[in-house]
Coordinates of C-alpha atoms in Angstrom, one line a residue:
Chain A
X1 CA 0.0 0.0 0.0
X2 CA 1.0 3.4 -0.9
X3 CA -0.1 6.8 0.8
X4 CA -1.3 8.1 -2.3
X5 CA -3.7 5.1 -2.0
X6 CA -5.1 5.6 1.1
X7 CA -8.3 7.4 -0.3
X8 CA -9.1 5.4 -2.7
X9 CA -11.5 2.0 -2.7
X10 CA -10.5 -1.1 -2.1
X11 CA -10.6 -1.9 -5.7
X12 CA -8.1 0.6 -6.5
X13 CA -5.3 -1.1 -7.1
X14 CA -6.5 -4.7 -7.4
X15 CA -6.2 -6.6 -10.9
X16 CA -10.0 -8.4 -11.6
X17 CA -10.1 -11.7 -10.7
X18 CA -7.2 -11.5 -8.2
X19 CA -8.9 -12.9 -5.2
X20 CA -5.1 -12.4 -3.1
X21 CA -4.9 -8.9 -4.2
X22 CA -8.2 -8.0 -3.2
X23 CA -8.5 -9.5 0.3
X24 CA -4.9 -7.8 1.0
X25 CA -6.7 -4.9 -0.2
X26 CA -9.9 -5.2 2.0
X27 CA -7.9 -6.7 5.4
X28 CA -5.2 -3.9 5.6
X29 CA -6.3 -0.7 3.4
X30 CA -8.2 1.9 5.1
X31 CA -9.7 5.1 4.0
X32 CA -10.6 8.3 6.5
X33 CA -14.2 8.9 4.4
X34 CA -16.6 6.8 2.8
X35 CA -17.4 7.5 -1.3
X36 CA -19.4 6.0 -3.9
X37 CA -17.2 3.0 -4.4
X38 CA -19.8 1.3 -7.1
X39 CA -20.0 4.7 -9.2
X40 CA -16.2 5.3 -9.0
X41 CA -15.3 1.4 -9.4
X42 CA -17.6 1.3 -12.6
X43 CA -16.0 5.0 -14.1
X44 CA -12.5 3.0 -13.1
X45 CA -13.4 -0.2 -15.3
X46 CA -12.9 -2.3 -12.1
X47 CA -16.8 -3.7 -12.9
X48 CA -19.3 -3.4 -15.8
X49 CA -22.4 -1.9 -14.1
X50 CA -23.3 -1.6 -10.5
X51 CA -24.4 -4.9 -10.4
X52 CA -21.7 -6.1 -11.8
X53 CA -19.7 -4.8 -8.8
X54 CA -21.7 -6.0 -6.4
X55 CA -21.1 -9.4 -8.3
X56 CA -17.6 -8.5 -7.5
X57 CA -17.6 -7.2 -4.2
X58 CA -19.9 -10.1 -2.4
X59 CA -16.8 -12.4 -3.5
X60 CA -14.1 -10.4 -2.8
X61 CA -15.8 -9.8 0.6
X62 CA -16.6 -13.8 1.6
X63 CA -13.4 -14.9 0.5
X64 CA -11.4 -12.2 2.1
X65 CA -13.5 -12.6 5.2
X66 CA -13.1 -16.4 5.2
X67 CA -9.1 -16.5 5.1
X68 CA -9.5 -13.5 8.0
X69 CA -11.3 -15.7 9.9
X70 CA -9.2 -18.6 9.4
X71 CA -5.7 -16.9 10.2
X72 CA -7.4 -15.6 13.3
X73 CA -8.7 -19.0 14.3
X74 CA -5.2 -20.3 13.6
X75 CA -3.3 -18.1 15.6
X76 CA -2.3 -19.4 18.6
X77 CA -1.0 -19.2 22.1
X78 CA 2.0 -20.3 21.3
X79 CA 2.7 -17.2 18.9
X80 CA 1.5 -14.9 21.2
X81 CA 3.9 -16.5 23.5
X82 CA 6.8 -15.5 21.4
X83 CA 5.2 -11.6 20.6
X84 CA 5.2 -10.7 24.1
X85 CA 8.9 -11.9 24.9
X86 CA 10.1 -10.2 21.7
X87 CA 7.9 -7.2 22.3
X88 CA 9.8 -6.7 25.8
X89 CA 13.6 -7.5 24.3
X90 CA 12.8 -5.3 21.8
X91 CA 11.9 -2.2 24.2
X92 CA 14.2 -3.5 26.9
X93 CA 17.0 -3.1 24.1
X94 CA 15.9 -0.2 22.2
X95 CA 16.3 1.4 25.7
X96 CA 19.5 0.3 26.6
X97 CA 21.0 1.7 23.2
X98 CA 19.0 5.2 23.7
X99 CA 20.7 5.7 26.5
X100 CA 23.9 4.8 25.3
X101 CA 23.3 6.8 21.6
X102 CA 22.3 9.8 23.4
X103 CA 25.2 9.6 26.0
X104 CA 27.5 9.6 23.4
X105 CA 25.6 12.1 21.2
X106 CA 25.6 14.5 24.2
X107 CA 29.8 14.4 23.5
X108 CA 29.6 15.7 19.9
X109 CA 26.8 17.7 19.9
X110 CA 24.2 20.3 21.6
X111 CA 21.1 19.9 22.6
X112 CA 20.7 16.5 22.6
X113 CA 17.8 14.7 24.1
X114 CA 17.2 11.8 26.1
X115 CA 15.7 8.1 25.8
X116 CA 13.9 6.7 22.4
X117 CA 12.8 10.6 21.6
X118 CA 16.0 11.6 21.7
X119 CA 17.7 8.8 19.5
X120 CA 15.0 10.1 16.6
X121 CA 16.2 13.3 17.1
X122 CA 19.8 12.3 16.4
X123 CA 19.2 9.4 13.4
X124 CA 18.1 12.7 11.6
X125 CA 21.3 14.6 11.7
X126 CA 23.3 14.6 9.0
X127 CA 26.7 13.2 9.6
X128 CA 29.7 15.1 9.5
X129 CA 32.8 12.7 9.8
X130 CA 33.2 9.1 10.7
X131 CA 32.2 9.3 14.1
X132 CA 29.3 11.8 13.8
X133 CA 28.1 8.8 11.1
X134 CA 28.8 5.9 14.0
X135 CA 26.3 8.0 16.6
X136 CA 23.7 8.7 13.6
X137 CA 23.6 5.3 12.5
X138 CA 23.4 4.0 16.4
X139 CA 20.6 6.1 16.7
X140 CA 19.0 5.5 13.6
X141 CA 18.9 1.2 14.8
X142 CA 17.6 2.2 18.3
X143 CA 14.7 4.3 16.1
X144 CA 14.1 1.0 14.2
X145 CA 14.1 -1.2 17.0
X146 CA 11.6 0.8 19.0
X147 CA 9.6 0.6 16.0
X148 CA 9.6 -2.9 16.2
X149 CA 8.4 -2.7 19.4
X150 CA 5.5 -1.3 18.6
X151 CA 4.7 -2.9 15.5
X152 CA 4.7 -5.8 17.8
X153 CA 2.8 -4.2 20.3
X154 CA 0.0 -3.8 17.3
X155 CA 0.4 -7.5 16.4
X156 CA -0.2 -8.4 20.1
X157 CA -3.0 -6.0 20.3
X158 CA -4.8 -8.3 16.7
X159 CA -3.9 -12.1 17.6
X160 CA -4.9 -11.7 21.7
X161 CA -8.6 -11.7 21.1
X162 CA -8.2 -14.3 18.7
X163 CA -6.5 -16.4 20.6
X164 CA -8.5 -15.5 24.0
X165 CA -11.5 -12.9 23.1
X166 CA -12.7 -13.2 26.9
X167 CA -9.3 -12.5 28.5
X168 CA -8.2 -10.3 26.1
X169 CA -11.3 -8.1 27.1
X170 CA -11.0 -8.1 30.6
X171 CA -6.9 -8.0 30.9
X172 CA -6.1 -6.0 27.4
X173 CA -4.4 -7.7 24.8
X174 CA -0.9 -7.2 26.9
X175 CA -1.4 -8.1 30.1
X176 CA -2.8 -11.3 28.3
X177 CA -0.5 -12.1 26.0
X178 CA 1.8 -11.5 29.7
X179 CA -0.4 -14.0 31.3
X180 CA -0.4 -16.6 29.2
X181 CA 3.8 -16.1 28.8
X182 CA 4.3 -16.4 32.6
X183 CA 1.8 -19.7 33.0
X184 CA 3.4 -21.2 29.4
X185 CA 0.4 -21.2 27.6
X186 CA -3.6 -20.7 27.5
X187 CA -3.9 -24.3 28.7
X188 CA -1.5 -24.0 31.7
X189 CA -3.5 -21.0 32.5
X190 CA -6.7 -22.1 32.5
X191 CA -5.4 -25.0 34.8
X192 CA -3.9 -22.4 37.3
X193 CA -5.6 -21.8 40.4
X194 CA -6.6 -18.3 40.8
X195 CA -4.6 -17.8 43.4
X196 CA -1.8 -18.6 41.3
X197 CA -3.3 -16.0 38.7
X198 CA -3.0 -13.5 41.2
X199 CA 0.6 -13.5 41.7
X200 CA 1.6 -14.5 38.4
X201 CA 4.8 -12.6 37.6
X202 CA 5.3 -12.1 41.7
X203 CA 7.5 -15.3 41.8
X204 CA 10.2 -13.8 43.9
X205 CA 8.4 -12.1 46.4
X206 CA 6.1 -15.1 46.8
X207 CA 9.3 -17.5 47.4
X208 CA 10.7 -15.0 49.9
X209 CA 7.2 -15.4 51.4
X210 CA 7.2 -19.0 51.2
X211 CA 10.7 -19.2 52.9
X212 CA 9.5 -17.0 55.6
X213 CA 10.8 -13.4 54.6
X214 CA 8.2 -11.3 53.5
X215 CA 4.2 -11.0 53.5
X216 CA 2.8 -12.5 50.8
X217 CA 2.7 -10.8 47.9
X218 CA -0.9 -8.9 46.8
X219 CA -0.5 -9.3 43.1
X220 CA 1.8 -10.0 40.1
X221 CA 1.6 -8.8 36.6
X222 CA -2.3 -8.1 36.8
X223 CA -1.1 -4.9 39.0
X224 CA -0.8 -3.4 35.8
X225 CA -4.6 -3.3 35.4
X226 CA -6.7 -0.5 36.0
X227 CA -8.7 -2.0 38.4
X228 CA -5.8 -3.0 41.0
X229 CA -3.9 0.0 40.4
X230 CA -6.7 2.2 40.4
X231 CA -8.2 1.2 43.6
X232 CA -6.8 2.4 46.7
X233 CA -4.0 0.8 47.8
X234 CA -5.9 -1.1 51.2
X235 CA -8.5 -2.4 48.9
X236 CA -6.0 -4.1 46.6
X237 CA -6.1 -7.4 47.7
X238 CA -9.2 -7.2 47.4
X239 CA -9.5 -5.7 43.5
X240 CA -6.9 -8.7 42.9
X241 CA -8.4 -11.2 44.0
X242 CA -11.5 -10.7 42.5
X243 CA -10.1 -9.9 39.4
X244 CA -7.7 -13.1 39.5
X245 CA -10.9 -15.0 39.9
X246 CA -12.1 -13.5 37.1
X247 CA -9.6 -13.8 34.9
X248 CA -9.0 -17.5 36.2
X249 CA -12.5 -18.0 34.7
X250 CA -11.9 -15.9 31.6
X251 CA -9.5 -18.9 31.3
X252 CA -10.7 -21.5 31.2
X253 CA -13.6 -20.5 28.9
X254 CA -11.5 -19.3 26.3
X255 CA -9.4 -22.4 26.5
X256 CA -12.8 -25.0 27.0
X257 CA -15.1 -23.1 25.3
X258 CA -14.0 -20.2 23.1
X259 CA -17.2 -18.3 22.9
X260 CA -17.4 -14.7 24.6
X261 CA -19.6 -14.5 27.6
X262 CA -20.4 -11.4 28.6
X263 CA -22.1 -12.7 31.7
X264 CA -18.3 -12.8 33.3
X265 CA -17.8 -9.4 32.5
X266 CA -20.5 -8.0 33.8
X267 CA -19.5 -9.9 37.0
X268 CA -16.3 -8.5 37.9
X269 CA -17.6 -4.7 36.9
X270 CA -20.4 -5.5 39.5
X271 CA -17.7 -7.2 42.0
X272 CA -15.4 -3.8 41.2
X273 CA -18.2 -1.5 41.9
X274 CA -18.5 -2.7 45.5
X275 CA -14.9 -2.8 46.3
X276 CA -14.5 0.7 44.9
X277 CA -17.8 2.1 46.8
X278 CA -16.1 1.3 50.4
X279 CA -13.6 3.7 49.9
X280 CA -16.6 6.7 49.1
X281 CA -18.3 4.9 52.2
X282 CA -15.6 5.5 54.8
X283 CA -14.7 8.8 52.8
X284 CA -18.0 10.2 53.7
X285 CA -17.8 9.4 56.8
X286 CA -13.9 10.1 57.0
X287 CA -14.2 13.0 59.1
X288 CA -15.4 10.8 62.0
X289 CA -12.9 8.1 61.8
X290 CA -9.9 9.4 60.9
X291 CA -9.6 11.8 63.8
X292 CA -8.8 8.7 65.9
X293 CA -6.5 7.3 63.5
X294 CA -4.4 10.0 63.7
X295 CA -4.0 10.2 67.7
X296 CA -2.9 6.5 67.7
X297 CA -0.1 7.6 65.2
X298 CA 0.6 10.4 67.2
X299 CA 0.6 8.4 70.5
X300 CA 2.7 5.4 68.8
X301 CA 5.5 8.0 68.2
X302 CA 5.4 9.4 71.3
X303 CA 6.1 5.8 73.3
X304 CA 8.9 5.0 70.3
Chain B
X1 CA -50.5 -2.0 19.6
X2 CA -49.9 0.2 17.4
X3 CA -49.8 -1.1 13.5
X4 CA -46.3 -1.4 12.6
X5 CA -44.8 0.7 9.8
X6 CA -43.1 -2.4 8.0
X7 CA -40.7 -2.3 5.0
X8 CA -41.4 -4.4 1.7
X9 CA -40.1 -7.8 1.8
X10 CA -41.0 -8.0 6.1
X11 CA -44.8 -9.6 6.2
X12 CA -46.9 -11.0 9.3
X13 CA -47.4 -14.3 8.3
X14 CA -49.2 -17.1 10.1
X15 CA -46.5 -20.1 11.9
X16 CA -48.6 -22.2 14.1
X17 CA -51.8 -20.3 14.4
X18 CA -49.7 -17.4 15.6
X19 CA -49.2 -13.8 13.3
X20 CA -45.0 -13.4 13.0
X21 CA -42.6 -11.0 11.5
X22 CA -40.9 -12.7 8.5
X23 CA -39.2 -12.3 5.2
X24 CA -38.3 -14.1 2.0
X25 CA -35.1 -16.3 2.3
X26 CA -32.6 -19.5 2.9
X27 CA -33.5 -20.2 7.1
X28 CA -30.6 -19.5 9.3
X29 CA -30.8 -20.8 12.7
X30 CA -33.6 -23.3 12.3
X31 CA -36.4 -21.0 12.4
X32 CA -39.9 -22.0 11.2
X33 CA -40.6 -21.4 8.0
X34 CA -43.9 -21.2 5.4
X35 CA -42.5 -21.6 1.6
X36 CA -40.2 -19.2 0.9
X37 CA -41.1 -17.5 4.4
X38 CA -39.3 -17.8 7.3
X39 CA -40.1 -16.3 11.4
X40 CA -38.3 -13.6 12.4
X41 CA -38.0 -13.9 16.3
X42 CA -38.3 -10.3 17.8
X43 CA -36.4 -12.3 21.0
X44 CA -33.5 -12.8 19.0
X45 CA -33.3 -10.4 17.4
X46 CA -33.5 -6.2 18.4
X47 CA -34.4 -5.1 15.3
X48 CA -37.3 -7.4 14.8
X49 CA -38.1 -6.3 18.5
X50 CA -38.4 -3.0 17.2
X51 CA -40.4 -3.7 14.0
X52 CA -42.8 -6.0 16.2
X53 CA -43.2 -3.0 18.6
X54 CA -43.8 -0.5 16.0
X55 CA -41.0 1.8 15.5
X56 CA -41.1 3.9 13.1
X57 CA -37.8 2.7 11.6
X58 CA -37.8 4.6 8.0
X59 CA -37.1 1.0 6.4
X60 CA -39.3 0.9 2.9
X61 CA -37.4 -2.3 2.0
X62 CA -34.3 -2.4 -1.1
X63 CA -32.1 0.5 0.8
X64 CA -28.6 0.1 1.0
X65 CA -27.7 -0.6 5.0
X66 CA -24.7 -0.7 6.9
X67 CA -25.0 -3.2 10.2
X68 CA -22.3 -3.2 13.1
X69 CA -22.6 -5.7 15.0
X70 CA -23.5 -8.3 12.6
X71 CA -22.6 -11.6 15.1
X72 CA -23.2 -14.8 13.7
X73 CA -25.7 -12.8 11.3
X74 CA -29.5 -13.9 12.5
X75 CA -30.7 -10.2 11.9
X76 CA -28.3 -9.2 8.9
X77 CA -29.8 -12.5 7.3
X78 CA -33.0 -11.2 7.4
X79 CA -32.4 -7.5 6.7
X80 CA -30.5 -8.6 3.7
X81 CA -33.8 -10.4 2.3
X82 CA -35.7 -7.5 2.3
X83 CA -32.6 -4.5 1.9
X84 CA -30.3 -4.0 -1.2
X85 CA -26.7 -4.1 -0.4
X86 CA -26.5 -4.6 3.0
X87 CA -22.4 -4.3 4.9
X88 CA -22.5 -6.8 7.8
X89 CA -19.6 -5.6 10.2
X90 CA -18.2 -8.1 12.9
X91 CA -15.4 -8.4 15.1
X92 CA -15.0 -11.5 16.3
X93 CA -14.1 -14.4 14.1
X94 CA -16.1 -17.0 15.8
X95 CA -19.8 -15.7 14.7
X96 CA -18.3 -14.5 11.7
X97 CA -18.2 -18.1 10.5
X98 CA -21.9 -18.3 10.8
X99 CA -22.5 -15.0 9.1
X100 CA -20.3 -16.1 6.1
X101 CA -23.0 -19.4 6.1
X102 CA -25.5 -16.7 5.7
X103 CA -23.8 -14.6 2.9
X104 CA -23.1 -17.3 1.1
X105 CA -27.2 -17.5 -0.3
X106 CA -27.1 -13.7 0.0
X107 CA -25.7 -12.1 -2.8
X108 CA -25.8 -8.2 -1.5
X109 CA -24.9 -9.4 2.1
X110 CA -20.8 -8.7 2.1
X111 CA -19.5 -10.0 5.9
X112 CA -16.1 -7.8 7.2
X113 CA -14.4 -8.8 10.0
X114 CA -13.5 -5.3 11.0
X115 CA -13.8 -3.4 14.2
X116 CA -17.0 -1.0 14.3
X117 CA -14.6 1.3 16.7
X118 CA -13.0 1.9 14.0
X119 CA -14.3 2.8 10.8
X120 CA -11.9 3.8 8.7
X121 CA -10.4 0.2 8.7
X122 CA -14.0 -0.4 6.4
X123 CA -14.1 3.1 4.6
X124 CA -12.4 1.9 1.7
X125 CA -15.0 -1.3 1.3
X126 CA -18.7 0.5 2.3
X127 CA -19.7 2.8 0.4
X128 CA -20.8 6.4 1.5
X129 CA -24.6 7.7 2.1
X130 CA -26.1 4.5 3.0
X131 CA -29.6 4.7 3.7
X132 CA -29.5 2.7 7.4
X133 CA -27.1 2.0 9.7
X134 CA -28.3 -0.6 11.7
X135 CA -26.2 -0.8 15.0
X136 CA -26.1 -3.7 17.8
X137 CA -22.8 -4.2 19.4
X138 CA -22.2 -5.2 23.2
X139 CA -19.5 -2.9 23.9
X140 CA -19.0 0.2 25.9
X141 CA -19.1 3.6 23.8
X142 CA -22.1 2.5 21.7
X143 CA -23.2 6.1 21.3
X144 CA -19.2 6.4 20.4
X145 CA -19.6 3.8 17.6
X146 CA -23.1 5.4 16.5
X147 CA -21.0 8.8 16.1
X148 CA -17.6 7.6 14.5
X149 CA -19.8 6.0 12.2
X150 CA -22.7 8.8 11.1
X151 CA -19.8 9.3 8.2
X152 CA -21.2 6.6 6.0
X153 CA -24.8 7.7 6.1
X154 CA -27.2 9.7 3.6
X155 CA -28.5 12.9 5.5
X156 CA -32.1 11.7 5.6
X157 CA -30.7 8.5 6.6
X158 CA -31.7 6.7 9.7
X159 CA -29.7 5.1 12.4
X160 CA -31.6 2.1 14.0
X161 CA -29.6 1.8 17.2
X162 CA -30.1 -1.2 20.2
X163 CA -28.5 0.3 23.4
X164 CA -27.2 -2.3 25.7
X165 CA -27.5 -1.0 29.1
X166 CA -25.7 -3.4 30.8
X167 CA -22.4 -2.7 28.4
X168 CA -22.1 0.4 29.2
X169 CA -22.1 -0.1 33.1
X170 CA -23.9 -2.9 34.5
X171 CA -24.1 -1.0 38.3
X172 CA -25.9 1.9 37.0
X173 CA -29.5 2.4 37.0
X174 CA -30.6 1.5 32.9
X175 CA -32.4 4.5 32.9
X176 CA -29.0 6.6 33.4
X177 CA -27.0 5.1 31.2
X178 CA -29.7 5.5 28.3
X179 CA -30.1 9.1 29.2
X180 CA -26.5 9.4 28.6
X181 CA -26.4 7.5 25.7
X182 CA -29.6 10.1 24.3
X183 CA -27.2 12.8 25.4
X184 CA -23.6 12.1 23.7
X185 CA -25.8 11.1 20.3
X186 CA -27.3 14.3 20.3
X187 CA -24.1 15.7 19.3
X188 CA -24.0 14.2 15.8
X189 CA -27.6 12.9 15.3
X190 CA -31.5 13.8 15.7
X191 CA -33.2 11.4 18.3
X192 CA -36.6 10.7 16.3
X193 CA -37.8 7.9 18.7
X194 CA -36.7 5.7 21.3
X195 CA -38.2 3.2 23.7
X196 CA -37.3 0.0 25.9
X197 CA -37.2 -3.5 24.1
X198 CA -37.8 -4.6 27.5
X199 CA -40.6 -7.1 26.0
X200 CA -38.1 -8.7 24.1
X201 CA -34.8 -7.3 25.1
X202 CA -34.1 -6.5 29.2
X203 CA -32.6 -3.6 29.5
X204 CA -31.9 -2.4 25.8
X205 CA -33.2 0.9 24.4
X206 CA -34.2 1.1 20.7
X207 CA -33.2 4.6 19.2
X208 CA -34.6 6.0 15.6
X209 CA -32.0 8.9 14.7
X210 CA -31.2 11.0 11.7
X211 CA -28.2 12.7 11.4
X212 CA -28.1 16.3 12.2

């Protein structure tokens, strides 16, 4: 696809009878407005009449729907798997060479900026001397690689509710594609205690809690969804575990069944709904209880 | 009850003794049929919920429609049997399978597994100044998805719109989230009509809109 393109119909540049060419056309083109896509295909030569067209379109639609379909239904945990770990070495080192772009950058010239941003900045100098090329072209790799990462990112963001539509709406396509990672698959996962969803990703503080170290651990990856991190933090456990139950569930359907259920969903934004309304209930009535909190605090430091 | 306004092709029809919706076309989910007739169940469908509860939907039967929402296609099947080209939008590739069943004896029925959130991944396949959108997804930001995609229809078109309640937030009251639904569409469109399904739908809203 070219830019100039991106206007045009899906027809536009697709050779009649070149079933391929047309369902690249209708799976990846995209256009900001609508037109008259018979009229103009018909002006074009793409089809006779308007009928014609149709004719045209009904098949190009079915059979580029179909072999959608199909590639979605083929993707697989597995792939995912791999997305996710690439995904991170890619940003892990895009990173690591930003920093050490930018350091040198900063040597040569002014005005240099920091992290990913400032790698872009500096691919688009123009070199002046063998070293000034070294630094450009350093740069100019980190740029790519972070573009990886999010081309990745996209990727992860398609094949997740494929491969998982009910976790992949609850969790996000990321924390998903994280999820299913850290138990080695959708089947592991959906074999996983929720407990064990909870503090997926928290294996060291969990062992340092199992050897006798440290409390046990609230949650692991799934902190990065809204509704841990968004709650307060002494309703956590709470939002976890209800959301590892959840998502334990989400599971398990997606790996038994595959079919959406929205009753699950609804679920946990009731289950959320009350966890969240306790802190509004002891706000409102904040002003009697936390008077009292505060003197124990007070008292506590006066006997240390 | 008030005598619905129905579009060519959509007949009452007798199945078991008992008046239905139907139209003219292959059966889908092994409804009953008479001949060429086939039941439409307003239960299963929110569009024939609000034909059989007489909405004024606009429909006259052969206009071009564009539906979001599409599923496994057991209302795009019978709004292609009495509509011209009809765009059946879906998301997720399950259901889609059953929709491409249903295209398959449909020759102006043309499935796309495309998000309705985002239209201009379809902009370059549906064609512009449709007559109806018909809209029925089970997301949040339906009034969102009504308004990104008011692009596609004709200025004395008509969007027929099922509001899920229970997608938007299933702790409010229904009644709230509908009035903010009403509220964000009256940005791009002209509320006409709207009403609870709650015969045949719980908690769903059908809206009649033209866009402003």
């Amino acid at each position: 696809m070219t830019t100039d393109e991106s206007d045009a119909g899906w027809f536009a540049s697709v050779p009649p009878d070149d079933p391929a060419a047309a369902r690249d056309a209708i799976d990846h083109g995209s256009a900001v407005s609508p037109a008259d896509w018979p009229r103009l295909a018909v002006e074009s030569g793409f089809a006779e009449d308007a009928d014609d067209y149709y004719d045209r379109l009904h098949e190009a639609t079915r059979h580029a729907t179909r072999e959608a379909v199909a590639e979605r239904e083929r993707a697989d945990d597995r792939q995912l798997i791999h997305a996710v770990r690439a995904m991170d070495d890619c940003e892990r080192v895009a990173n690591e060479l930003a920093e050490r772009a930018t350091e040198w950058a900063g040597s040569r010239f002014d005005d240099v900026g920091t992290g990913i941003a400032g790698a872009r900045e500096i691919a688009e100098r123009e070199p002046d001397g063998d070293l000034d090329r070294r630094v450009i072209s350093l740069s100019a790799r980190t740029a790519a690689l972070a573009d990886e990462r999010d081309a990745l990112k996209a990727t992860i963001d398609r094949v997740a509710p494929a491969v998982a539509p009910n976790l992949a709406d609850m969790a996000g396509p990321e924390l998903t594609a994280r999820l299913i990672a850290l138990a080695g698959g959708l089947e592991p996962l959906a074999k996983k205690p929720s407990g064990t969803v909870q503090v997926l990703g928290a294996e060291d503080a969990l062992f340092a809690h199992l050897s006798g170290r440290a409390p046990s651990p609230k949650h692991g990856v799934i902190y990065t969804h809204e509704f841990v991190r968004g709650t307060r933090p002494e309703d956590r456990g709470s939002a976890a575990r209800a959301l590892a139950g959840k998502l334990a569930l989400a599971a398990r359907v997606d790996h038994y069944s595959g079919e959406y259920r929205e009753v699950l969903h609804e679920d946990l934004r009731e289950r959320m709904a009350t966890i969240r309304a306790r802190a509004e209930s002891t706000e409102s009535t904040g002003g009697d209880s936390a008077a009292p909190v505060d003197d124990s605090a007070v008292s506590e430091e006066e006997d240390a | 009850m008030p005598e619905p306004v129905l579009p060519d092709g959509v007949e009452r029809r007798e199945f078991d003794g008992e008046p239905r919706l139907a139209t003219r076309g292959e059966p889908v989910y092994g409804e009953p049929t008479d001949g060429e007739w086939r039941a439409w169940d307003p239960e299963r469908s929110k569009l024939g919920g609000m034909l059989e509860l007489g909405f004024d939907t606009g429909l006259t039967g052969s206009e071009t429609v564009l539906y979001l929402g599409a599923a496994a296609g057991t209302t795009v099947g019978h709004v292609a049997d009495f509509a011209g080209p009809t765009y059946a939008v879906e998301f997720a590739p399950r259901p889609t399978r059953d929709l491409l069943e249903v295209a398959e004896s449909r020759d102006r029925l043309f499935p796309l597994l495309k998000d309705a959130r985002k239209p201009e991944t379809y902009a370059h396949v549906v064609e512009s100044d449709v007559d109806a959108i018909v809209q029925d997804v089970a997301t949040r930001g339906q009034a969102t998805v009504a308004t990104r995609n008011a692009r596609f229809l004709a200025d004395d078109g008509r969007l027929l719109l099922a509001v899920k309640a229970r997608s938007e937030d299933v702790t409010a009251d229904p009644d709230d989230v509908f009035a903010t639904v009403l509220d964000e569409l009256a940005g791009t469109y002209e509320v006409l009509e709207s009403g609870r399904l709650d015969r045949f739908h719980e908690d769903h809203l059908g809206v009649v809109a033209t866009p402003r």
